[in-house]
Coordinates of C-alpha atoms in Angstrom, one line a residue:
A26 CA 37.1 25.7 84.0
R27 CA 37.3 28.0 85.8
A28 CA 38.4 30.4 83.2
E29 CA 36.5 30.4 81.1
I30 CA 33.1 31.0 83.0
G31 CA 35.2 34.1 84.1
S32 CA 35.7 35.0 80.3
I33 CA 31.9 33.5 79.5
G34 CA 31.2 35.9 82.4
H35 CA 33.1 39.2 80.3
L36 CA 31.7 38.1 77.6
V37 CA 27.8 38.4 78.9
A38 CA 28.9 42.1 80.4
L39 CA 29.6 42.5 76.7
L40 CA 26.3 41.9 75.7
G41 CA 24.7 45.4 76.6
L42 CA 24.0 47.2 73.6
D43 CA 22.9 51.4 73.2
A44 CA 22.8 53.6 70.8
N45 CA 26.4 53.9 70.4
S46 CA 28.2 52.4 67.3
F47 CA 31.5 51.2 69.1
S48 CA 28.9 49.4 72.4
A49 CA 26.3 47.5 68.7
R50 CA 29.8 46.4 67.5
R51 CA 30.9 44.9 70.9
S52 CA 28.4 43.6 71.5
A53 CA 28.2 41.8 67.4
E54 CA 31.5 40.6 68.6
A55 CA 30.9 38.9 72.0
A56 CA 27.2 37.3 71.6
A57 CA 29.2 36.3 67.9
A58 CA 32.4 35.1 70.5
L59 CA 28.9 33.3 72.5
R60 CA 28.0 31.7 69.0
A61 CA 31.9 29.8 68.9
L62 CA 31.8 28.7 72.6
A63 CA 28.1 27.5 71.9
A64 CA 29.7 25.4 69.2
P65 CA 29.3 21.6 68.4
G66 CA 31.4 19.9 69.5
P67 CA 34.2 18.4 71.9
G68 CA 33.1 19.6 75.5
A69 CA 30.4 22.2 74.1
S70 CA 27.6 20.5 76.5
K71 CA 29.5 22.1 79.6
T72 CA 30.4 25.3 78.0
R73 CA 26.1 26.0 76.8
Q74 CA 25.6 25.0 80.1
A75 CA 28.7 27.1 82.0
I76 CA 26.8 30.6 79.0
A77 CA 23.8 29.4 80.7
E78 CA 25.1 29.8 84.5
A79 CA 26.2 33.5 83.7
E80 CA 23.1 34.5 82.9
G81 CA 24.2 35.5 78.8
V82 CA 20.5 34.3 77.6
V83 CA 18.5 37.1 78.8
P84 CA 21.1 40.0 77.1
L85 CA 21.2 37.7 74.5
V86 CA 17.2 37.3 74.0
A87 CA 17.7 41.0 74.0
L88 CA 19.5 41.4 71.1
L89 CA 17.1 39.7 68.7
T90 CA 15.5 43.6 69.4
A91 CA 17.7 45.1 68.2
G92 CA 17.2 45.4 64.2
P93 CA 18.5 44.6 61.8
C94 CA 22.8 44.2 62.3
P95 CA 25.3 41.8 62.7
A96 CA 25.0 41.7 67.0
R97 CA 21.0 39.9 66.3
K98 CA 22.5 38.0 63.4
E99 CA 25.4 36.7 66.1
A100 CA 22.9 36.4 69.4
A101 CA 20.3 34.5 67.4
G102 CA 22.6 32.3 65.6
A103 CA 24.3 31.6 69.7
L104 CA 20.2 30.9 70.6
S105 CA 20.1 29.1 67.2
N106 CA 23.5 26.7 70.0
L107 CA 22.3 27.0 73.1
A108 CA 19.5 24.9 72.5
A109 CA 20.4 22.0 71.8
N110 CA 21.5 22.5 76.0
A111 CA 18.5 21.7 78.3
T112 CA 19.1 24.6 80.7
C113 CA 20.1 26.9 77.8
Q114 CA 15.7 26.2 77.2
V115 CA 14.2 26.9 80.2
A116 CA 15.7 30.0 80.3
I117 CA 15.5 30.9 76.6
A118 CA 11.7 30.2 77.2
H119 CA 12.0 32.0 80.5
A120 CA 13.0 34.7 78.8
G121 CA 10.6 35.0 76.9
A122 CA 12.3 34.8 73.5
I123 CA 9.9 32.4 71.9
P124 CA 7.9 35.3 69.9
L125 CA 10.7 37.3 68.7
L126 CA 11.7 34.1 66.9
V127 CA 8.8 34.3 65.5
E128 CA 9.0 37.3 64.3
L129 CA 12.2 36.6 63.5
V130 CA 11.1 33.8 60.9
K131 CA 8.4 35.8 59.4
G132 CA 11.2 38.9 58.6
G133 CA 14.6 38.5 60.0
F134 CA 17.4 37.6 56.7
P135 CA 18.1 34.2 55.7
E136 CA 20.7 33.0 58.6
E137 CA 18.8 34.5 61.3
K138 CA 15.6 32.6 60.2
A139 CA 16.6 29.5 59.8
C140 CA 19.0 29.7 63.2
A141 CA 15.3 30.9 65.2
A142 CA 13.2 28.3 62.7
N143 CA 16.7 26.2 64.5
V144 CA 15.9 27.2 68.3
L145 CA 12.0 27.0 67.6
R146 CA 12.6 23.0 67.1
H147 CA 14.8 22.8 70.3
L148 CA 11.6 24.8 71.7
A149 CA 9.3 22.6 70.6
G150 CA 10.7 19.5 72.2
D151 CA 9.3 19.8 74.8
E152 CA 5.4 20.2 75.1
Q153 CA 5.3 22.6 77.6
Q154 CA 6.3 25.5 75.1
H155 CA 3.7 24.8 72.4
E156 CA 1.2 26.3 73.9
A157 CA 3.5 29.2 73.9
I158 CA 4.7 28.2 69.9
M159 CA 1.4 28.1 68.6
E160 CA 0.6 31.5 70.4
A161 CA 2.8 33.3 68.9
G162 CA 2.4 32.0 65.8
G163 CA 5.5 30.0 64.8
R164 CA 3.6 27.2 63.5
K165 CA 2.0 29.9 60.6
A166 CA 5.2 31.4 61.4
L167 CA 7.4 27.7 60.0
E168 CA 4.6 27.1 57.3
L169 CA 5.5 30.2 55.7
L170 CA 9.4 29.8 55.8
I171 CA 9.0 25.7 54.2
V172 CA 7.5 27.8 51.3
E173 CA 9.2 30.4 51.6
C174 CA 12.1 28.1 51.2
S175 CA 11.0 26.3 48.1
N176 CA 11.3 23.4 50.7
E177 CA 14.4 22.5 50.6
G178 CA 18.0 24.0 52.6
P179 CA 18.4 24.5 56.4
C180 CA 15.8 26.7 57.6
A181 CA 12.4 24.4 55.2
E182 CA 14.7 21.3 57.2
K183 CA 14.9 22.9 60.6
A184 CA 10.5 24.7 60.0
I185 CA 10.2 21.2 59.4
A186 CA 11.7 19.8 62.0
A187 CA 9.9 21.8 64.2
L188 CA 6.6 21.2 62.8
E189 CA 6.8 18.1 63.2
L190 CA 7.2 18.1 66.7
L191 CA 3.9 21.0 67.6
P192 CA 0.4 19.7 67.9
P193 CA -0.9 20.4 64.8
S194 CA -4.0 23.1 63.5
T195 CA -7.1 22.5 64.2
P196 CA -9.0 21.4 62.6
R197 CA -6.1 18.5 62.9
K198 CA -3.8 16.7 59.5
E199 CA -5.0 13.7 59.4
Q200 CA -8.8 14.2 59.0
L201 CA -7.9 16.7 56.4
G202 CA -5.3 14.7 54.1
P203 CA -3.0 14.7 52.1
S204 CA -3.9 19.2 51.8
Y205 CA -3.1 20.2 54.5
G206 CA -3.4 23.9 55.0
L207 CA -0.3 25.2 53.0
L208 CA 2.2 22.3 53.4
G209 CA -0.4 20.1 51.6
P210 CA 1.7 19.5 48.9
I211 CA 5.2 19.4 50.9
W212 CA 4.2 17.6 53.9
H213 CA 3.4 15.0 51.3
R214 CA 6.7 14.7 49.9
R215 CA 8.5 14.8 52.4
R216 CA 7.2 11.8 54.0
P217 CA 7.2 8.9 52.8
M218 CA 4.2 6.2 51.6

């Protein structure tokens, strides 16, 4: 386990992104390795915990600001895998990721959007994060993502799961019935009667 923590620390150190292309490629490769290590499977919980303890979340969140590049895609994927861990969820929120994730849902590439929606889904499970997600425009971004994805595929599934955990916008959806906002017809079809 100590060797694994040491290698995780080494990968975290490689996440720094600067203007040179070697560093950008190195950051993308390190983020991809952390993404693979944090993927669901045997021992994933301990590995995710080790990544959080090695302070790997902050540089991954910083890579979300990199603009369209492989490092941003891999960082979003790594955060998506890490978000299944409660310690990582707290670290992700404290690193200021919520507004960056909402922006990725709005303007990222499809895989990035799905990853960002998944992180928001995990964060939405914690009521303490609701306000930050709502203030960052998360509800509207997730609603628009569902429409954009035609209510199908992993993007839509993760966005719907996140919305189900978030408080409704004002006025409450129960007061509006099945014509609720952008999701009226979608929400109506997805819910059992």
